[in-house]
């Protein structure tokens, strides 16, 4: 690390930097008026310039022009701040007074493709009442930006961060949707797809033509020398799409493409890329985005000879963007999308990095427990890998738009006598219905016979047995969601799952989608199925009302806020137990992962109350003789401690 960052450990040095940056900015921008907007900016600049300078110096501190890099980023922040609408500045002030608002138990997330779920951005707006009824307070809309026609990886190949995909609506539709959501107390979450752009992005086009400065925005090599070196040390993410991490251009050169061949990785070693993307970030923030989903964080920094995943500089890069946002769009939160080893997932979670993170471990282990009917791995993860720093939280999901990958730690599995590799093979067989007695109807994703790697696609309903007509499917769906709703963090529901939408195999007939089985679990909203929810007695009604009950109870149960949790050992391998909250408010969650009744013995409850009641069913329960749980039972018991 450079001298500068060491110096910055001293507070007055940071102040000095902020003064210097502010002075430069004042000189550079003759028209800093209105003064009313300069003051809060300068205040925040003073508070966060040290963090910004420290992170940037870790990335670019060795450069002679480092001070210019720093100044440029502050200038970009200032431009972003100037363009921030009054509504969002008001929200900035408000959130200053309630910095942990997002850890509240009233938070419920939902995610959808605007077109598939609602026919477009205006359609989503029309469905706000439905979201409100469900209890949603956070809506992630899948990337709505301009992208290539045909295959765009579901919008994850962005051709312009400042224009929308016309099929969804206009940028004004997006702005007004954000405002309307805010009026209904729903926070809009959008992606920041910053590892790569599409090959149709103007920068990429210019880069391909060798035009400065864009030719250094990406990682393009004249021959296979570097690509061959890199391919020896990096993982293949989409091996079905292309082997290795590079794609050959028409002129014979090779461009770094970690994901699809049309997704060109950006070159963050170039500070111009940092700055250009900072501008795009603030544009997205100023649309009214309250939560920014930091896409593919693990991959953003490359160093030849390494795995190019989770490098220290990836963290510094996010810290620099975080500091920039504290200055220019302070109410914005970052959500980390790191689907990697659980130790690495944890490292992105920090108020100065990402305040929120997907919880891929819990997600994978929920499915693991459903397959094995044993809670051992899930319990270990909750006991040892659930605690987070202050002012951060999990996003707990049952499944998302991506595949399910078995990203548990082999070390954890080994402690329980489970061999990671073999166990993953079993899980894959189980979820694609190639294991005797399996209830799941999943589809393999990126099945790689060379490495034995494979992930799973499928909707929650189809993976839980609904498609197969399994008797316990509804109970499984509610069980998984019930744990995600109670274990601590923001639950995130994939819209369609709340009514039990099954797999949609139609993608196989669409050449743009056929090669990507994740489309099987991205069905378009089926209005006929949604209509069944209003009639009692059918499975969709049971799913929807069961979920609603849990969301409603959760909202009124402060013990379920935050992420603090204590394991409650049930001494039954099929029954998960954990305690939430404290004192008179405390709640005991019990979840039976087997399709047979299970009992928890009386001595297990000896330190607790003799009688309790289940918040979900409203029933009063005696614990004197232990407890019998019906198949797949989920209970939220009052358990004052
Ligand atoms: C993220 C997205 C995934 C996409 C990838 C490349 O992981 O969730 O859908 O394919 O990034 O952008
Ligand atoms: C890998 C990546 C993750 C991406 C996913 C898409 O798991 O780690 O970032 O979303 O692939 O399938």
XYZ file of C-alpha atoms and ligand atoms in Angstrom:
665
model
C 0.000 0.000 0.000
C 1.253 3.467 -0.790
C 2.440 6.143 1.618
C -0.710 8.091 1.100
C -3.005 5.524 2.630
C -0.719 5.150 5.633
C -0.807 8.890 6.092
C -4.548 8.782 5.982
C -4.716 6.800 9.174
C -4.226 10.185 10.774
C -7.509 12.039 10.792
C -6.188 15.441 10.022
C -4.558 14.065 6.880
C -7.980 12.982 5.655
C -9.310 16.426 6.470
C -6.452 17.935 4.592
C -7.269 15.797 1.557
C -10.913 16.822 1.726
C -9.919 20.499 1.957
C -7.623 20.163 -0.957
C -10.213 18.342 -3.054
C -12.889 20.847 -2.191
C -10.576 23.716 -3.082
C -9.714 22.167 -6.405
C -13.323 21.542 -7.154
C -14.253 25.133 -6.348
C -11.529 26.382 -8.661
C -12.422 23.964 -11.410
C -16.145 24.610 -11.371
C -16.755 28.304 -11.646
C -20.466 27.758 -11.145
C -20.697 25.801 -7.932
C -23.970 27.502 -7.123
C -26.494 26.919 -5.790
C -24.670 27.146 -2.517
C -27.479 25.163 -0.896
C -26.314 22.085 -2.727
C -22.597 22.733 -2.177
C -22.867 22.754 1.609
C -24.194 19.243 2.212
C -21.810 17.989 -0.445
C -18.795 19.535 1.229
C -19.916 18.256 4.619
C -20.064 14.716 3.266
C -16.869 15.162 1.324
C -15.133 15.947 4.589
C -16.611 12.934 6.263
C -15.803 10.414 3.529
C -12.874 11.751 1.519
C -10.508 9.750 3.711
C -12.246 6.472 2.850
C -12.364 7.389 -0.805
C -8.694 8.326 -0.918
C -7.666 5.226 0.995
C -9.535 2.847 -1.302
C -8.428 4.608 -4.460
C -4.839 4.727 -3.306
C -4.873 0.962 -2.788
C -5.859 0.660 -6.445
C -4.069 3.527 -8.136
C -1.742 4.952 -5.481
C 1.391 3.965 -7.349
C 0.534 6.144 -10.306
C 2.112 9.513 -10.746
C -1.234 11.026 -11.602
C -2.898 9.655 -8.480
C -4.031 13.062 -7.188
C -5.654 13.706 -10.558
C -7.469 10.347 -10.305
C -8.752 11.304 -6.886
C -9.832 14.749 -7.994
C -11.589 13.394 -11.024
C -13.631 11.026 -8.900
C -14.677 13.841 -6.580
C -15.670 15.891 -9.584
C -17.802 12.985 -10.812
C -19.375 12.768 -7.370
C -20.163 16.461 -7.490
C -21.776 16.134 -10.899
C -23.847 13.230 -9.620
C -24.925 15.187 -6.567
C -25.959 18.174 -8.670
C -28.236 15.944 -10.678
C -29.856 14.397 -7.644
C -33.548 15.294 -7.480
C -34.958 16.947 -4.320
C -37.033 13.861 -3.430
C -33.948 11.735 -3.215
C -31.966 14.374 -1.340
C -34.769 14.451 1.184
C -34.514 10.686 1.493
C -30.761 11.093 2.029
C -31.447 13.369 5.012
C -34.093 11.062 6.397
C -31.935 7.949 6.206
C -29.180 9.810 8.033
C -31.448 9.732 11.057
C -32.372 6.037 10.690
C -29.198 4.403 9.380
C -30.290 0.822 10.079
C -33.800 1.116 8.624
C -33.218 -1.914 6.410
C -32.713 -4.316 9.320
C -36.345 -3.938 10.388
C -38.554 -7.044 10.438
C -41.063 -5.258 8.233
C -38.690 -5.479 5.286
C -39.805 -7.926 2.597
C -38.150 -8.143 -0.784
C -39.488 -9.291 -4.134
C -37.819 -9.652 -7.513
C -39.183 -9.813 -11.053
C -38.511 -9.202 -14.706
C -40.698 -6.183 -15.516
C -41.843 -7.678 -18.824
C -42.392 -11.241 -17.684
C -44.265 -10.380 -14.520
C -46.102 -7.241 -15.538
C -45.653 -6.571 -19.256
C -43.219 -3.702 -18.654
C -42.366 -0.862 -16.291
C -45.815 0.712 -16.403
C -47.289 -2.701 -15.746
C -45.190 -2.989 -12.589
C -46.535 0.360 -11.500
C -50.054 -0.983 -11.939
C -49.215 -3.929 -9.714
C -48.049 -1.859 -6.749
C -51.297 -2.579 -4.872
C -50.658 -6.306 -5.272
C -47.112 -5.878 -3.961
C -48.439 -3.874 -1.014
C -50.934 -6.608 -0.156
C -48.147 -9.147 -0.084
C -46.168 -6.844 2.226
C -43.315 -6.010 -0.141
C -41.070 -3.106 0.886
C -38.208 -3.690 -1.563
C -38.525 -4.503 -5.232
C -35.643 -5.701 -7.375
C -36.407 -5.184 -11.034
C -34.129 -7.230 -13.232
C -31.848 -5.138 -15.472
C -34.103 -2.784 -17.470
C -31.291 -1.212 -19.473
C -30.638 -1.252 -23.190
C -29.136 -4.559 -24.210
C -28.574 -6.583 -27.367
C -31.627 -8.020 -29.067
C -31.831 -11.764 -28.812
C -29.572 -13.195 -26.137
C -28.614 -10.538 -23.593
C -28.214 -12.840 -20.586
C -31.577 -11.589 -19.359
C -30.385 -7.983 -19.562
C -27.032 -8.632 -17.846
C -25.259 -7.454 -21.013
C -25.788 -3.703 -20.870
C -25.403 -1.590 -24.014
C -26.239 1.668 -22.259
C -26.724 2.359 -18.572
C -28.588 5.553 -19.433
C -31.256 4.094 -21.692
C -33.885 1.488 -21.035
C -34.722 -1.548 -23.088
C -37.538 -0.061 -25.229
C -39.565 -3.249 -24.826
C -39.940 -2.394 -21.121
C -40.593 1.338 -21.296
C -38.684 4.596 -21.221
C -36.181 6.001 -18.787
C -38.954 8.357 -17.662
C -41.157 5.330 -16.919
C -38.349 4.019 -14.746
C -37.961 7.346 -12.938
C -41.643 7.675 -12.264
C -41.880 4.042 -11.172
C -39.134 4.688 -8.614
C -41.041 7.673 -7.257
C -44.323 5.811 -7.147
C -42.711 2.891 -5.337
C -41.210 5.299 -2.801
C -44.632 6.854 -2.208
C -45.778 3.372 -1.268
C -42.754 2.755 0.950
C -41.166 0.343 -1.460
C -37.454 0.716 -2.181
C -36.389 0.152 -5.757
C -33.416 -2.133 -6.251
C -31.569 -2.099 -9.576
C -28.423 -3.790 -10.743
C -25.028 -2.229 -11.161
C -23.574 -4.561 -13.765
C -20.035 -3.330 -13.523
C -17.880 -6.340 -14.280
C -18.712 -6.079 -17.970
C -20.706 -4.289 -20.636
C -22.279 -5.821 -23.716
C -20.212 -5.944 -26.884
C -22.713 -3.445 -28.320
C -21.926 -0.785 -25.727
C -20.428 2.270 -27.412
C -17.233 1.848 -25.399
C -16.856 -1.723 -26.638
C -17.457 -0.710 -30.230
C -14.848 2.025 -29.959
C -12.451 -0.318 -28.202
C -12.796 -2.885 -30.969
C -11.910 -0.131 -33.439
C -8.796 0.747 -31.431
C -10.062 4.229 -30.521
C -8.507 5.967 -27.485
C -9.281 6.055 -24.630
C -11.753 3.187 -25.056
C -9.203 0.702 -26.360
C -7.935 0.470 -22.774
C -11.398 0.041 -21.244
C -11.406 -3.711 -21.840
C -8.876 -6.537 -21.773
C -8.037 -7.288 -25.374
C -4.987 -9.338 -26.363
C -3.338 -9.744 -29.756
C -2.844 -13.507 -29.417
C -3.326 -16.418 -27.030
C -0.253 -15.752 -24.853
C -2.075 -14.077 -21.974
C -5.387 -15.920 -22.479
C -3.591 -19.273 -22.262
C -1.937 -18.239 -19.002
C -5.178 -16.973 -17.520
C -7.225 -19.965 -18.592
C -4.951 -22.166 -16.471
C -5.927 -20.419 -13.244
C -9.527 -19.197 -13.609
C -12.805 -21.052 -13.270
C -15.114 -21.422 -16.246
C -18.409 -19.784 -15.360
C -20.482 -20.560 -18.444
C -18.549 -23.446 -20.067
C -21.552 -24.222 -22.290
C -21.183 -20.783 -23.891
C -17.439 -20.757 -24.430
C -14.496 -22.651 -22.990
C -12.100 -20.589 -20.847
C -12.527 -16.902 -20.138
C -11.881 -15.356 -23.575
C -13.659 -14.816 -26.867
C -11.993 -14.348 -30.217
C -12.845 -11.223 -32.189
C -13.336 -11.196 -35.956
C -9.837 -9.756 -36.405
C -8.266 -12.600 -34.466
C -7.653 -10.815 -31.158
C -8.995 -12.144 -27.859
C -11.181 -10.284 -25.378
C -11.692 -11.255 -21.741
C -15.267 -12.511 -21.271
C -15.810 -14.191 -17.919
C -19.483 -14.871 -18.641
C -20.958 -14.929 -22.169
C -18.940 -14.055 -25.261
C -20.988 -10.861 -25.672
C -20.207 -9.676 -22.116
C -16.827 -7.927 -22.231
C -15.041 -7.552 -18.914
C -14.052 -4.007 -18.003
C -10.457 -3.157 -17.165
C -10.507 -1.528 -13.716
C -6.729 -1.321 -13.610
C -7.423 1.704 -15.792
C -8.659 4.528 -13.521
C -10.615 6.007 -16.422
C -12.843 2.944 -16.257
C -13.359 3.476 -12.538
C -14.414 7.029 -13.215
C -16.597 6.313 -16.237
C -18.470 3.645 -14.306
C -18.767 5.954 -11.284
C -20.715 8.276 -13.568
C -23.008 5.441 -14.653
C -23.458 4.349 -11.048
C -24.595 7.796 -9.954
C -26.914 8.048 -12.940
C -28.599 4.812 -11.849
C -28.700 6.029 -8.242
C -30.369 9.259 -9.301
C -33.135 7.395 -11.114
C -34.392 6.696 -7.606
C -32.562 3.468 -6.889
C -32.328 2.853 -3.149
C -30.508 -0.460 -3.271
C -27.874 -1.219 -5.849
C -27.301 -4.877 -6.575
C -23.552 -5.153 -7.135
C -23.451 -7.794 -9.827
C -20.716 -10.415 -9.932
C -18.539 -8.605 -7.356
C -16.129 -11.493 -7.054
C -14.840 -11.080 -10.599
C -14.273 -7.359 -11.023
C -10.499 -7.257 -10.507
C -8.071 -9.396 -12.455
C -4.474 -10.345 -11.816
C -2.742 -12.795 -14.070
C -1.629 -15.892 -12.219
C -4.540 -15.826 -9.756
C -8.099 -17.191 -9.825
C -9.192 -13.624 -10.570
C -11.910 -14.005 -7.959
C -12.255 -12.152 -4.656
C -8.949 -10.305 -5.030
C -8.233 -7.639 -2.380
C -8.575 -4.962 -5.062
C -12.154 -6.071 -5.788
C -12.928 -5.041 -2.209
C -11.099 -1.730 -2.536
C -12.985 -0.992 -5.730
C -16.327 -1.482 -4.012
C -15.116 0.557 -1.033
C -14.206 3.399 -3.359
C -17.683 3.307 -4.937
C -19.250 3.081 -1.502
C -17.362 6.170 -0.306
C -18.320 8.009 -3.472
C -21.973 7.228 -2.791
C -21.715 8.325 0.839
C -20.751 11.699 -0.633
C -23.071 11.966 -3.643
C -26.034 9.599 -3.107
C -25.803 8.818 0.596
C -29.022 6.870 1.073
C -28.016 4.298 -1.520
C -27.180 0.832 -0.188
C -25.092 -1.817 -1.884
C -26.119 -5.449 -2.066
C -23.336 -7.910 -2.786
C -23.893 -10.698 -5.267
C -21.025 -13.014 -4.413
C -21.918 -16.633 -5.058
C -18.645 -18.014 -3.782
C -17.124 -19.792 -0.776
C -18.909 -18.618 2.387
C -15.706 -17.126 3.862
C -15.418 -14.948 0.775
C -19.121 -14.013 0.771
C -18.605 -12.631 4.275
C -15.717 -10.352 3.275
C -17.928 -8.149 1.109
C -20.312 -7.430 3.989
C -19.288 -4.245 5.751
C -20.965 -0.843 6.121
C -18.069 0.541 4.077
C -18.434 -2.081 1.387
C -21.816 -3.790 0.894
C -24.416 -3.285 3.611
C -26.487 -6.138 2.199
C -25.565 -9.491 0.754
C -27.307 -12.406 -0.815
C -27.116 -15.407 1.478
C -26.221 -18.138 -1.018
C -25.129 -20.510 1.731
C -28.487 -20.540 3.453
C -30.195 -20.861 0.087
C -28.136 -23.889 -0.935
C -28.428 -25.543 2.464
C -32.200 -25.150 2.584
C -32.341 -27.259 -0.572
C -29.742 -29.597 0.853
C -31.860 -30.213 3.937
C -34.925 -30.792 1.817
C -33.093 -33.477 -0.159
C -31.367 -35.176 2.777
C -34.113 -34.540 5.376
C -31.262 -33.631 7.724
C -30.536 -30.215 9.160
C -26.912 -30.719 10.214
C -25.204 -28.547 7.580
C -27.818 -25.812 7.763
C -27.570 -25.762 11.534
C -23.782 -25.498 11.401
C -24.034 -22.616 8.932
C -26.533 -20.778 11.116
C -24.410 -21.374 14.196
C -21.111 -20.253 12.717
C -21.667 -18.305 9.540
C -24.726 -16.188 10.133
C -23.444 -13.409 12.381
C -22.806 -10.113 10.602
C -21.264 -6.749 11.483
C -23.495 -3.970 12.829
C -25.534 -2.091 10.234
C -25.414 -4.850 7.641
C -27.859 -7.616 6.835
C -28.553 -10.714 4.781
C -30.884 -11.065 1.870
C -32.357 -14.512 2.414
C -33.754 -16.185 -0.634
C -35.094 -19.573 -1.544
C -34.042 -19.170 -5.153
C -33.433 -16.311 -7.552
C -33.258 -15.810 -11.315
C -29.941 -17.692 -11.342
C -29.148 -21.333 -10.874
C -28.683 -23.028 -7.513
C -25.001 -23.733 -6.916
C -23.820 -25.879 -4.009
C -21.506 -23.255 -2.513
C -21.215 -24.704 0.978
C -17.746 -25.066 2.515
C -16.193 -28.487 2.056
C -14.492 -28.004 5.450
C -17.890 -27.701 7.133
C -19.186 -30.765 5.339
C -16.090 -32.757 6.303
C -16.689 -32.000 9.988
C -20.004 -33.794 9.613
C -18.469 -36.693 7.715
C -19.820 -35.466 4.378
C -17.529 -35.525 1.335
C -18.182 -32.303 -0.572
C -17.621 -33.478 -4.128
C -19.667 -36.661 -3.805
C -22.385 -34.872 -1.929
C -22.738 -32.283 -4.687
C -23.063 -35.107 -7.201
C -25.876 -36.527 -5.105
C -27.627 -33.144 -4.842
C -27.421 -32.650 -8.577
C -28.875 -36.079 -9.246
C -31.581 -35.498 -6.686
C -32.694 -32.160 -8.080
C -32.765 -33.251 -11.710
C -34.891 -36.231 -10.711
C -32.250 -38.828 -11.332
C -32.319 -40.177 -7.809
C -34.849 -42.776 -6.676
C -37.706 -41.179 -4.764
C -36.828 -37.622 -5.751
C -39.757 -35.217 -5.805
C -37.822 -32.484 -7.652
C -38.069 -31.526 -11.304
C -34.970 -29.435 -11.873
C -32.866 -29.039 -15.000
C -29.059 -29.161 -15.053
C -27.245 -25.871 -15.663
C -23.705 -25.728 -17.096
C -23.219 -29.440 -16.641
C -19.460 -29.813 -17.076
C -18.394 -33.447 -17.395
C -14.721 -32.379 -17.430
C -14.866 -31.058 -13.865
C -18.005 -32.755 -12.581
C -19.474 -29.317 -11.881
C -23.149 -28.775 -12.380
C -25.746 -26.388 -11.012
C -29.538 -26.597 -10.884
C -32.335 -24.642 -12.515
C -35.997 -24.836 -11.538
C -38.772 -22.830 -9.895
C -39.358 -23.253 -6.205
C -42.602 -25.115 -6.875
C -41.094 -27.548 -9.363
C -38.085 -28.250 -7.147
C -40.388 -28.844 -4.175
C -42.505 -31.440 -5.955
C -45.543 -29.474 -7.121
C -44.950 -30.288 -10.776
C -44.732 -33.964 -9.935
C -47.930 -33.749 -7.906
C -46.130 -34.691 -4.707
C -48.357 -34.644 -1.641
C -45.977 -32.507 0.420
C -45.003 -29.919 -2.180
C -46.936 -27.016 -0.646
C -45.568 -27.750 2.806
C -42.014 -27.774 1.465
C -42.521 -24.447 -0.301
C -43.828 -22.869 2.885
C -41.111 -24.461 5.007
C -38.286 -23.020 2.897
C -39.854 -19.583 2.783
C -40.631 -19.788 6.491
C -36.975 -20.283 7.376
C -35.904 -17.491 5.014
C -38.485 -15.222 6.656
C -37.416 -15.948 10.211
C -33.667 -16.602 10.273
C -32.669 -12.931 10.139
C -32.272 -10.612 7.178
C -34.499 -9.424 4.368
C -36.431 -12.269 2.766
C -36.496 -12.042 -1.015
C -39.346 -13.675 -2.909
C -39.057 -14.450 -6.602
C -42.433 -13.251 -7.886
C -44.323 -16.225 -9.209
C -43.102 -18.409 -6.348
C -45.634 -16.796 -4.009
C -48.347 -18.612 -5.983
C -46.305 -21.682 -6.914
C -45.605 -21.121 -10.612
C -44.080 -24.269 -12.132
C -41.195 -24.595 -14.597
C -41.699 -23.241 -18.109
C -40.015 -25.431 -20.707
C -40.927 -23.073 -23.556
C -37.415 -21.606 -23.563
C -36.201 -24.717 -25.348
C -37.965 -23.562 -28.520
C -36.442 -20.090 -28.423
C -32.968 -20.081 -29.989
C -31.948 -17.069 -27.861
C -32.731 -18.934 -24.668
C -32.399 -22.614 -25.469
C -28.748 -22.748 -24.382
C -29.475 -21.360 -20.918
C -31.631 -23.539 -18.682
C -32.097 -20.725 -16.152
C -35.015 -19.651 -18.352
C -36.935 -22.682 -17.122
C -37.419 -20.871 -13.808
C -38.242 -17.466 -15.257
C -41.814 -18.128 -16.383
C -44.046 -15.308 -17.571
C -46.825 -14.497 -15.144
C -49.715 -16.867 -15.688
C -52.854 -14.867 -14.946
C -55.054 -17.958 -14.916
C -52.864 -19.480 -12.230
C -52.811 -16.226 -10.230
C -56.630 -16.175 -10.428
C -56.812 -19.545 -8.669
C -55.347 -17.956 -5.590
C -58.733 -16.448 -4.775
C -60.455 -19.831 -4.559
C -59.882 -21.845 -1.423
C -58.848 -25.452 -1.648
C -56.303 -25.472 -4.453
C -52.547 -25.642 -4.019
C -51.892 -22.113 -5.279
C -54.308 -20.699 -2.755
C -52.611 -22.655 0.010
C -49.179 -21.380 -0.985
C -50.260 -17.765 -1.291
C -52.240 -17.665 1.951
C -49.600 -19.600 3.872
C -46.941 -17.169 2.759
C -49.141 -14.173 3.500
C -49.758 -15.442 7.019
C -46.012 -15.688 7.666
C -45.318 -12.237 6.258
C -48.122 -10.707 8.326
C -47.000 -12.367 11.551
C -43.384 -11.458 10.909
C -44.258 -7.793 10.480
C -45.645 -7.734 14.030
C -42.793 -9.721 15.570
C -39.846 -7.438 16.408
C -37.832 -10.455 17.603
C -37.398 -11.326 13.940
C -35.549 -8.070 13.117
C -31.791 -8.007 12.604
C -29.664 -11.112 12.176
C -28.815 -12.180 15.745
C -29.655 -15.835 16.204
C -28.913 -18.625 18.664
C -29.113 -22.261 17.693
C -31.602 -24.350 19.633
C -30.408 -27.935 19.472
C -33.478 -30.129 19.029
C -31.578 -33.434 19.342
C -33.525 -34.597 16.347
C -31.524 -34.683 13.094
C -34.565 -33.693 11.035
C -35.669 -30.695 13.058
C -33.966 -27.327 12.835
C -34.297 -24.998 15.808
C -33.154 -21.463 16.468
C -34.000 -18.634 18.834
C -34.565 -15.051 17.753
C -34.856 -11.917 19.861
C -34.471 -11.575 23.595
C -36.339 -11.620 26.879
C -40.113 -11.621 26.826
C -40.085 -11.117 23.055
C -38.048 -14.200 22.256
C -39.234 -16.576 19.542
C -38.272 -20.207 18.958
C -38.392 -21.342 15.350
C -38.762 -25.065 14.722
C -38.725 -26.600 11.254
C -39.232 -30.267 10.441
C -37.479 -31.164 7.183
C -38.900 -34.691 6.992
C -42.137 -36.033 5.522
C -42.718 -37.960 8.736
C -43.850 -36.688 12.113
C -40.905 -35.882 14.363
C -40.670 -35.387 18.074
C -38.557 -33.142 20.202
C -38.209 -34.516 23.729
C -39.380 -32.838 26.942
C -35.880 -32.336 28.425
C -34.944 -30.318 25.337
C -37.444 -27.704 26.465
C -36.532 -27.844 30.158
C -34.981 -24.363 30.207
C -38.023 -22.783 28.564
C -41.663 -22.131 29.409
C -44.036 -25.043 30.078
C -46.677 -23.601 27.789
C -46.295 -21.588 24.666
C -48.239 -20.562 21.606
C -47.446 -20.796 17.931
C -47.544 -17.360 16.348
C -48.343 -18.867 12.950
C -51.265 -21.141 13.820
C -52.363 -19.227 16.911
C -52.503 -22.512 18.834
C -51.583 -22.841 22.467
C -49.114 -25.660 23.101
C -47.850 -27.524 26.141
C -44.174 -28.414 26.157
C -44.330 -30.522 29.328
C -44.207 -33.763 27.392
C -42.077 -32.518 24.540
C -43.445 -31.689 21.132
C -44.676 -33.674 18.163
C -44.165 -31.946 14.805
C -46.247 -32.904 11.796
C -44.411 -33.536 8.490
C -42.677 -30.363 7.275
C -44.115 -28.396 10.190
C -42.860 -24.878 10.736
C -43.538 -23.224 14.087
C -42.748 -19.808 15.460
C -43.193 -20.320 19.198
C -43.232 -17.657 21.881
C -40.304 -18.622 24.038
C -39.517 -15.970 26.630
C -36.009 -16.380 28.010
C -24.834 -12.279 -12.223
C -26.273 -12.438 -12.630
C -26.369 -13.475 -13.677
C -25.507 -13.095 -14.829
C -24.096 -12.801 -14.385
C -23.341 -12.069 -15.445
O -24.331 -13.366 -11.591
O -27.047 -12.765 -11.528
O -27.698 -13.657 -14.081
O -25.507 -14.139 -15.754
O -24.043 -11.972 -13.289
O -23.737 -10.717 -15.450
C -21.554 -18.198 -10.804
C -21.087 -16.883 -10.387
C -22.230 -15.955 -10.138
C -23.195 -15.994 -11.284
C -23.596 -17.353 -11.593
C -24.483 -17.370 -12.792
O -22.145 -18.844 -9.747
O -20.310 -16.983 -9.211
O -21.772 -14.677 -9.970
O -24.353 -15.326 -10.949
O -22.462 -18.114 -11.859
O -24.816 -18.670 -13.069
